[in-house]
Short mmCIF file of C-alpha atoms in Angstrom, two decimals:
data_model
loop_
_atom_site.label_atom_id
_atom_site.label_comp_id
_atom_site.label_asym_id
_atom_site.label_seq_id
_atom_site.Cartn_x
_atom_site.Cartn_y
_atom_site.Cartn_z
CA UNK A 1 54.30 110.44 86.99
CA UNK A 2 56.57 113.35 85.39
CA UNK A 3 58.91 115.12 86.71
CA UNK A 4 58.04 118.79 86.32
CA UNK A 5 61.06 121.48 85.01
CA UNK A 6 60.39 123.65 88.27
CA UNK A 7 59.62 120.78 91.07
CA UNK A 8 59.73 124.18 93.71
CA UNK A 9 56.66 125.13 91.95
CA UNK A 10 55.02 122.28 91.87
CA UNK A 11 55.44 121.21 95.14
CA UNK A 12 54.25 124.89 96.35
CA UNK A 13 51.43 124.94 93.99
CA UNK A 14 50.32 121.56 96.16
CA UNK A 15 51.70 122.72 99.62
CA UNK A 16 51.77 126.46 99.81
CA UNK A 17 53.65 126.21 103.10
CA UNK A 18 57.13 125.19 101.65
CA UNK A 19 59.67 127.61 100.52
CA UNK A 20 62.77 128.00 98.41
CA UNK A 21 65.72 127.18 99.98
CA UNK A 22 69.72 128.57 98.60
CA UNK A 23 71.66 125.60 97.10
CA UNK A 24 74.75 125.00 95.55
CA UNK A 25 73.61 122.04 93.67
CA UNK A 26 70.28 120.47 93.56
CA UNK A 27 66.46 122.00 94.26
CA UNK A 28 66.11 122.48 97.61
CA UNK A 29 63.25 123.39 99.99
CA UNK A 30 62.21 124.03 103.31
CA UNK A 31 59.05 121.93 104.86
CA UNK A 32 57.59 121.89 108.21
CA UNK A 33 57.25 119.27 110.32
CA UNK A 34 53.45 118.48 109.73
CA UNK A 35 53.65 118.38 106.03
CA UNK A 36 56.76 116.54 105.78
CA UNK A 37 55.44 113.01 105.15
CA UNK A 38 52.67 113.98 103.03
CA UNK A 39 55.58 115.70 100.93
CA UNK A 40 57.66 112.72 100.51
CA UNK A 41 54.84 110.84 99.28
CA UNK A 42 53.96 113.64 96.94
CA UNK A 43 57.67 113.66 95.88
CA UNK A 44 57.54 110.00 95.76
CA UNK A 45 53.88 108.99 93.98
CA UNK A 46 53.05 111.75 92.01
CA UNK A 47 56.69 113.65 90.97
CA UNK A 48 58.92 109.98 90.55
CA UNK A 49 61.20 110.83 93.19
CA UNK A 50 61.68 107.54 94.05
CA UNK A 51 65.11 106.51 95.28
CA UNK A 52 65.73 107.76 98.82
CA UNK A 53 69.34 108.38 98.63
CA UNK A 54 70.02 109.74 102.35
CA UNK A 55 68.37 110.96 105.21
CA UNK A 56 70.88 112.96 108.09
CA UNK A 57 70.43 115.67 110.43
CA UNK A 58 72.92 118.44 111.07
CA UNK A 59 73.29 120.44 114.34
CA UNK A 60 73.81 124.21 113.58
CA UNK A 61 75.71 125.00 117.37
CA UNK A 62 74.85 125.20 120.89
CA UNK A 63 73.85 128.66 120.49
CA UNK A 64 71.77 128.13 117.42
CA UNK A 65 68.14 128.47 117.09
CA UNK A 66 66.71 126.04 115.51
CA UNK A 67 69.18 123.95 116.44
CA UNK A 68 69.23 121.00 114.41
CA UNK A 69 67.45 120.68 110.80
CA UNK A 70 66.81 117.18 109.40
CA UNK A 71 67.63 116.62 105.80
CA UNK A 72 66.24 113.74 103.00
CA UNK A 73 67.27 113.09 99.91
CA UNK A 74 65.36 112.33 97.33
CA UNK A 75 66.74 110.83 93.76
CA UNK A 76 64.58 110.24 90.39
CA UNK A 77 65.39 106.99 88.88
CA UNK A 78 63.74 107.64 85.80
CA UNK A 79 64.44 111.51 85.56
CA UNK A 80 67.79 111.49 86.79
CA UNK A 81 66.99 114.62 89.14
CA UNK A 82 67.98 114.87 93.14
CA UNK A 83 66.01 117.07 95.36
CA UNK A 84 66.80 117.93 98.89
CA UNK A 85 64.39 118.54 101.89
CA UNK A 86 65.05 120.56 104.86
CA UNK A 87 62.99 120.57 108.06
CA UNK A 88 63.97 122.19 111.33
CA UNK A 89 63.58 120.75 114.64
CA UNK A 90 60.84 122.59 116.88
CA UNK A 91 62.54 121.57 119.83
CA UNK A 92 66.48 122.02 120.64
CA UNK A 93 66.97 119.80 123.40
CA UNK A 94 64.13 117.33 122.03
CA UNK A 95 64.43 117.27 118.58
CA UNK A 96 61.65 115.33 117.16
CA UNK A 97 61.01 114.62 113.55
CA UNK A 98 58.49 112.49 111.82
CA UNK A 99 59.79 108.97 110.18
CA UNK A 100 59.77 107.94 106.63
CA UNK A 101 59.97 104.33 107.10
CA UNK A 102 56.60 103.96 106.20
CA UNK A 103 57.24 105.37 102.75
CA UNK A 104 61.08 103.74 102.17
CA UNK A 105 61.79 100.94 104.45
CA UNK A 106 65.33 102.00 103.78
CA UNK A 107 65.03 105.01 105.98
CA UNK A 108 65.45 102.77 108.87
CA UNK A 109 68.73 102.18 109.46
CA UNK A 110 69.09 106.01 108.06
CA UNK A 111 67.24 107.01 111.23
CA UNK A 112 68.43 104.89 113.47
CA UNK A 113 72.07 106.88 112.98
CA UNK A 114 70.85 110.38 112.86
CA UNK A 115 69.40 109.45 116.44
CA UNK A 116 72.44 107.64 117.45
CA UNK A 117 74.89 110.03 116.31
CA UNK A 118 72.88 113.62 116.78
CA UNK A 119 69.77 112.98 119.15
CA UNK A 120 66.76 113.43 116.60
CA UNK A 121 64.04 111.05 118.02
CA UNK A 122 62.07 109.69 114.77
CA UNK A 123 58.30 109.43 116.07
CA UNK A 124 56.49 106.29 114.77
CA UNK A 125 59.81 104.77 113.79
CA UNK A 126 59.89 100.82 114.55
CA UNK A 127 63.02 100.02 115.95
CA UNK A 128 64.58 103.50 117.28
CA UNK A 129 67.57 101.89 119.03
CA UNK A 130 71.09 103.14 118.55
CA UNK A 131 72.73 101.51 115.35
CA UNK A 132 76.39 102.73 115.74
CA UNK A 133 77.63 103.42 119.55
CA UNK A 134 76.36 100.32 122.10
CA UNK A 135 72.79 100.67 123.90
CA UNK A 136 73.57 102.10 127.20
CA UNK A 137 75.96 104.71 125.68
CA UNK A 138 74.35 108.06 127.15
CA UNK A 139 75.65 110.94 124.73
CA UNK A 140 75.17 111.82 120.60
CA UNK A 141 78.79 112.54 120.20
CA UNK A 142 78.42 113.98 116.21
CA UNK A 143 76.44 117.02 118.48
CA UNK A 144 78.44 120.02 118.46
CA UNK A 145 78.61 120.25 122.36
CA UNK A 146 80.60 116.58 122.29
CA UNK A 147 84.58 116.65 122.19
CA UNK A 148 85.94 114.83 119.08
CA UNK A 149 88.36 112.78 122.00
CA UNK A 150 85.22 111.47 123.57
CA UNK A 151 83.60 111.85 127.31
CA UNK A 152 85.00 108.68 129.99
CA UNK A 153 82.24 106.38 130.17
CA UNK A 154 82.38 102.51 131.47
CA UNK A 155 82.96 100.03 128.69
CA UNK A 156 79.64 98.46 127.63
CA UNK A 157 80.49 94.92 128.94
CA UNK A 158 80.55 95.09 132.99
CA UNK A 159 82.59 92.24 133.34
CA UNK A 160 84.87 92.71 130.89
CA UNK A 161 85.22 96.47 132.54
CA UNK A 162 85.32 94.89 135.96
CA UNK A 163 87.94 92.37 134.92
CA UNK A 164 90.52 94.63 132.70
CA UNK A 165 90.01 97.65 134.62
CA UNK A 166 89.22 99.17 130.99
CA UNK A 167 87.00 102.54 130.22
CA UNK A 168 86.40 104.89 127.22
CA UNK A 169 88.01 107.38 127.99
CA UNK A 170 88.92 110.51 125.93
CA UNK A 171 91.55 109.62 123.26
CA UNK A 172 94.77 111.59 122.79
CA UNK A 173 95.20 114.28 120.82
CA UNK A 174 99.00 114.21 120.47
CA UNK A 175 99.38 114.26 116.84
CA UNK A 176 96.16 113.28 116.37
CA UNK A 177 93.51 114.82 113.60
CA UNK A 178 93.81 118.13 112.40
CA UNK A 179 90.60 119.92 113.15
CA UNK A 180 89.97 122.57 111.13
CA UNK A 181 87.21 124.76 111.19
CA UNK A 182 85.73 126.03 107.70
CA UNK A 183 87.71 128.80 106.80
CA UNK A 184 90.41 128.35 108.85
CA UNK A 185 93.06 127.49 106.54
CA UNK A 186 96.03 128.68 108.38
CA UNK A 187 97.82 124.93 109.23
CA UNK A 188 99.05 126.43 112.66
CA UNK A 189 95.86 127.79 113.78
CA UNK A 190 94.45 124.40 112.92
CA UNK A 191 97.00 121.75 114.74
CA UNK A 192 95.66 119.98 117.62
CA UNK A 193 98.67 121.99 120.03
CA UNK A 194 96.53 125.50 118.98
CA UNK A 195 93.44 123.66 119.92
CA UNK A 196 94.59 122.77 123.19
CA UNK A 197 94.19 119.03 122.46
CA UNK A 198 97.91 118.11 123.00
CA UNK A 199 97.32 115.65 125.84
CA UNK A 200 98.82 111.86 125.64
CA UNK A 201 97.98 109.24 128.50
CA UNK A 202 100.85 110.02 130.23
CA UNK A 203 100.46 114.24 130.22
CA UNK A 204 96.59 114.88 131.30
CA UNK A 205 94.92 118.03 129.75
CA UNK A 206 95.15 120.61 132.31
CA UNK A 207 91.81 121.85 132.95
CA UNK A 208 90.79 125.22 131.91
CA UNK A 209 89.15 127.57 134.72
CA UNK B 1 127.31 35.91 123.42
CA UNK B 2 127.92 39.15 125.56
CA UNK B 3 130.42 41.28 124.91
CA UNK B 4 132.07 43.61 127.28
CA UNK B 5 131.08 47.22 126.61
CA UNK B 6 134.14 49.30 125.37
CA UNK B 7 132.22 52.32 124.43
CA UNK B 8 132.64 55.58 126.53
CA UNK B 9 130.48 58.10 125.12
CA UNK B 10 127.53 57.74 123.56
CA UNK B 11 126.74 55.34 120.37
CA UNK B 12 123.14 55.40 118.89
CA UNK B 13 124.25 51.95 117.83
CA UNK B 14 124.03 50.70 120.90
CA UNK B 15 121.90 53.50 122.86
CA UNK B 16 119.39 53.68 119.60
CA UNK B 17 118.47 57.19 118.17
CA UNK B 18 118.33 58.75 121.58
CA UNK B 19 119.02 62.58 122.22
CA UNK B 20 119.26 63.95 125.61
CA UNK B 21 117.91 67.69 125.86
CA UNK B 22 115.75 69.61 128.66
CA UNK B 23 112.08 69.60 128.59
CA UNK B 24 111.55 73.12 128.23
CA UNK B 25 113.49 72.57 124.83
CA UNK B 26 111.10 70.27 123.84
CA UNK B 27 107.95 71.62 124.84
CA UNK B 28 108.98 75.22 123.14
CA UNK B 29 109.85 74.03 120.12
CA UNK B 30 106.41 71.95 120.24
CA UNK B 31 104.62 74.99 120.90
CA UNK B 32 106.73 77.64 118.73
CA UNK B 33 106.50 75.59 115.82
CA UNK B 34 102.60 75.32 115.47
CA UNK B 35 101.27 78.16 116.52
CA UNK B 36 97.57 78.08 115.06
CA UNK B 37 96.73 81.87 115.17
CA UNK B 38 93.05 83.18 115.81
CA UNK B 39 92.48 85.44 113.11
CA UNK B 40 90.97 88.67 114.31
CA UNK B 41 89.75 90.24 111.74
CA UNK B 42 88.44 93.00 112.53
CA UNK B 43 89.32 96.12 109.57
CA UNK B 44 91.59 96.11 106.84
CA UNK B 45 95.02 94.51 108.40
CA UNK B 46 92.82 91.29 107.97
CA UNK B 47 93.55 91.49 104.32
CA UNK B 48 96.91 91.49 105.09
CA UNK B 49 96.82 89.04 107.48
CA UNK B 50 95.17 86.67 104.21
CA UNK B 51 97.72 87.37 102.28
CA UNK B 52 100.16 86.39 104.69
CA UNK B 53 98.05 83.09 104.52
CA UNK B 54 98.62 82.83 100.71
CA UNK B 55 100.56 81.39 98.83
CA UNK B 56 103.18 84.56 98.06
CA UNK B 57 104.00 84.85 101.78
CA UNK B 58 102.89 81.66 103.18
CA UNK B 59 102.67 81.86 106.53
CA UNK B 60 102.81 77.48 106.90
CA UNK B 61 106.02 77.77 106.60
CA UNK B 62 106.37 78.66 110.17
CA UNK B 63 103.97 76.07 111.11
CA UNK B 64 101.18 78.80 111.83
CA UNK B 65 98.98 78.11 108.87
CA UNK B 66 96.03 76.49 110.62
CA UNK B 67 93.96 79.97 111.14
CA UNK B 68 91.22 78.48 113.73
CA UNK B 69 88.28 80.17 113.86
CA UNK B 70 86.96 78.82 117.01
CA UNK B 71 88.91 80.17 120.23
CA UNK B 72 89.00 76.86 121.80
CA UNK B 73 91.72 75.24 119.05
CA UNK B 74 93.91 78.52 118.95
CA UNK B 75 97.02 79.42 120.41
CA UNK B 76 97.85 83.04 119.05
CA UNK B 77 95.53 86.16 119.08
CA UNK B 78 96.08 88.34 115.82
CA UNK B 79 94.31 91.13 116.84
CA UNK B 80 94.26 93.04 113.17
CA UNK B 81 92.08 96.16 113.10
CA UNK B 82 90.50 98.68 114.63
CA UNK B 83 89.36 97.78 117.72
CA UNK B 84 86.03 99.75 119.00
CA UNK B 85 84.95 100.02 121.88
CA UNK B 86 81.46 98.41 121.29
CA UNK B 87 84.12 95.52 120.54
CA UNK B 88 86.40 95.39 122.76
CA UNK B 89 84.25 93.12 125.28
CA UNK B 90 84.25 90.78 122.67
CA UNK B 91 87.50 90.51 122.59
CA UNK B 92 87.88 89.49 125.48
CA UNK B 93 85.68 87.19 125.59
CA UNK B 94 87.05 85.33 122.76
CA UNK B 95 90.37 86.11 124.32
CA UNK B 96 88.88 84.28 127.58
CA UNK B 97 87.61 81.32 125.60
CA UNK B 98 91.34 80.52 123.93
CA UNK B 99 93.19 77.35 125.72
CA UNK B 100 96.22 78.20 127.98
CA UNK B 101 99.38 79.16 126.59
CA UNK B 102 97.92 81.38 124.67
CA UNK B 103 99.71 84.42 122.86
CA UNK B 104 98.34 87.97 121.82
CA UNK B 105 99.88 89.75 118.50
CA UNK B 106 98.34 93.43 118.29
CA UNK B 107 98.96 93.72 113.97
CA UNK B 108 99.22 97.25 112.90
CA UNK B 109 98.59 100.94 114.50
CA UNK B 110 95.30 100.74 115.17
CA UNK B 111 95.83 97.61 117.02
CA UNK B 112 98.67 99.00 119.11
CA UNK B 113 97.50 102.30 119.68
CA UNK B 114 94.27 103.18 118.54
CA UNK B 115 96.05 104.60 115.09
CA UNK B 116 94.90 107.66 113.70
CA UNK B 117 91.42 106.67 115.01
CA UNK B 118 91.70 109.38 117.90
CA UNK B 119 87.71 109.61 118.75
CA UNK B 120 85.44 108.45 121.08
CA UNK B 121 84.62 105.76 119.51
CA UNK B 122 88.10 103.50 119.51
CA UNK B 123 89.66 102.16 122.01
CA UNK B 124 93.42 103.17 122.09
CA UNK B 125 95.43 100.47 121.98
CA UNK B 126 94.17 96.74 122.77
CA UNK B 127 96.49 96.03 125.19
CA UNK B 128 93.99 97.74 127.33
CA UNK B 129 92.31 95.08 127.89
CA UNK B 130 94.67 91.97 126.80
CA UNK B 131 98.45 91.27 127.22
CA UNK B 132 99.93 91.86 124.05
CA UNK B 133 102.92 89.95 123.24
CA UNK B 134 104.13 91.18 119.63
CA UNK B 135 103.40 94.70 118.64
CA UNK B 136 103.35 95.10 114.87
CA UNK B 137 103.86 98.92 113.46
CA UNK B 138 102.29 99.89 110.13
CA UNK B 139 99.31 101.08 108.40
CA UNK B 140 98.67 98.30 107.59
CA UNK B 141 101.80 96.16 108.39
CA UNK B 142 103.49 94.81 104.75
CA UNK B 143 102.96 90.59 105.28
CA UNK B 144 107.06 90.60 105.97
CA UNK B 145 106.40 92.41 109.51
CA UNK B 146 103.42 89.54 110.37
CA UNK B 147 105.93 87.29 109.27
CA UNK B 148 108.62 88.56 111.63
CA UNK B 149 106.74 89.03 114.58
CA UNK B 150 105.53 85.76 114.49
CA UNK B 151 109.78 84.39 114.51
CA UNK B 152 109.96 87.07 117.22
CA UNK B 153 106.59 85.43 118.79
CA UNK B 154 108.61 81.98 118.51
CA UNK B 155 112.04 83.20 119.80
CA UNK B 156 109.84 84.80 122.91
CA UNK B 157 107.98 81.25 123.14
CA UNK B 158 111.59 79.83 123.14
CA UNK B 159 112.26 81.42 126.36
CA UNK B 160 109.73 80.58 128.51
CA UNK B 161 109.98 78.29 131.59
CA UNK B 162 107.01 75.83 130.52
CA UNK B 163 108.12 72.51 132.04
CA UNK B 164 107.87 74.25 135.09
CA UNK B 165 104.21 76.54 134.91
CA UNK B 166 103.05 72.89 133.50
CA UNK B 167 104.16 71.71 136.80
CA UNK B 168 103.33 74.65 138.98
CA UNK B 169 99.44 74.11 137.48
CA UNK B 170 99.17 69.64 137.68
#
């Protein structure tokens, strides 16, 4: 159980299907959906990676292709090293991705929010409800499609809706967050007026053509 | 032996300690001066809201000290947080569950509007689904501003007609 110098090599020595991928930090690589497990428990048994710090998804755009990429984490507790594991989705309307609950327990709740929040389905995962946003809420509103304000939808209590006459609906932007893209430094550019996201409860956003 | 009564106005030595005063008087200042609040709790005004329970601030003396976590033995919401929407419903429910009068005070800017919390996931302002009485503004509010919206909660008590809702409902 040693960590090697080069764990890209290793790991391609043992799986010649991953590749190098650029970093700014930490070893990274790119692993395909079938070997993904069996490379966590290599990481895991044989290399001492055995802290899974974090396991997230991130959603490249509508347009993109593959759309979304699921990321894990992986920490050495005795080597003190971090490596990072990229997989993209096969599908970008279904993402799928295999779950590594059976390896770290911990991933559970992990997965559980990157399917709440961005849509990945976990296959074989125990529990795969939504952790964050209530049961019967029907969107994944960290996907890039979904408006920061939100999308009306009935409060998750019928009665209580029913009774107070209550909804969530899409919060106003008047002075609300600055949403700056990357890169787009210019303040003005970036205010929620430029963005079109001006609306209060009182002034509805006008609806573009 | 009886002695004629010579007295024209009124003489607690003879009347004993009798004061004459309307009932909504009395049953406001009843109310106003124990109000046991239902703590809230639901983001980081609640720390405020404890140290208004401290010793520093001390909220008893007001007479709302008696923080009562079950609905049933409170008088006064202090809604202080974040409300989401996955808690909302609850809420109201423990809203629901409080005895008549009952009193609503939103703490802070999350409470009253939503706050900088302008996503899909908050609702904006909990008055959207209670009746707020007292709004508090702040991020979080300092312990003074609980402090004074509960005398403005107790001045707002003071005006209410209760004798006659308490008759209205018999």
């Amino acid at each position: 159980m040693t960590a090697p110098a080069d764990v890209t090599a290793a790991l391609q020595s043992k799986f010649p299907q991953v590749t190098p991928r650029p970093s700014g930090d930490h070893p990274a690589v790119n692993v395909s959906p079938a070997e993904v497990v069996a490379v966590l428990k290599y990481l895991r048994d044989e290399l001492a990676y055995d802290f899974l710090v974090d396991v997230t998804a991130v959603d490249w755009g509508v347009e993109a292709s593959p759309r979304f990429t699921v990321i894990w984490h992986l920490f050495s507790t005795t080597h003190h090293q971090y490596i990072r594991l990229a997989m993209n989705c096969a599908s970008d309307t279904e993402p799928v991705a295999p779950s590594a609950t059976g390896l770290w327990p911990a991933a559970n709740w992990h997965e559980r929010e990157t399917y709440d929040l961005l849509g990945v389905k976990f296959a074989d995962h125990p529990d795969l409800r939504r952790i964050l946003m209530w049961d019967e809420y029907p969107y994944h509103p960290l996907r890039k499609d979904f408006p920061l304000a939100g999308i009306e939808v009935p409060l998750p209590d019928i009665e209580v809706a029913e009774l107070t006459g209550a909804s969530a609906k899409p919060a106003p932007m008047m002075g609300g967050p600055f949403v700056a893209s990357s890169g787009e430094m210019n303040l003005t550019d970036a205010e929620p007026r430029a963005k079109d996201e001006s609306w209060t409860e009182r002034k509805v956003k006008p609806v573009s053509a | 032996m009886v002695t004629a009564n010579t007295e024209l106005a009124y003489n607690t030595k003879i009347e004993g300690d009798i004061v004459v005063t309307k009932a909504d008087a009395v049953i406001n200042w009843l109310r106003s001066s124990s109000v046991w609040p239902m703590p809230m709790g639901l983001a980081c005004c609640a720390i405020e809201l404890m140290a208004v329970g401290a010793s520093r601030f001390d909220i008893s003396r007001f007479g709302a000290e008696v923080m009562r976590f079950s609905p049933r033995q409170a008088d006064c919401m202090i809604v202080a947080g974040t409300v989401t929407y996955k808690m909302a419903p609850h809420v109201r429910r423990v809203y629901d569950q409080m005895a008549e009068p009952k009193w609503v005070i939103a703490m802070g800017a999350c409470a009253s509007s939503g706050g900088m919390y302008r996503s899909y996931a908050t609702l904006q302002g909990v008055d959207q689904i209670i009746p707020v009485d007292v709004y508090i503004s702040g991020c979080p509010p300092r312990p003074e501003a609980l402090l004074d919206a509960l005398i403005k909660l107790q001045s707002k008590i003071g005006t209410e007609r209760s004798a006659k809702t308490l008759l209205a409902s018999a």
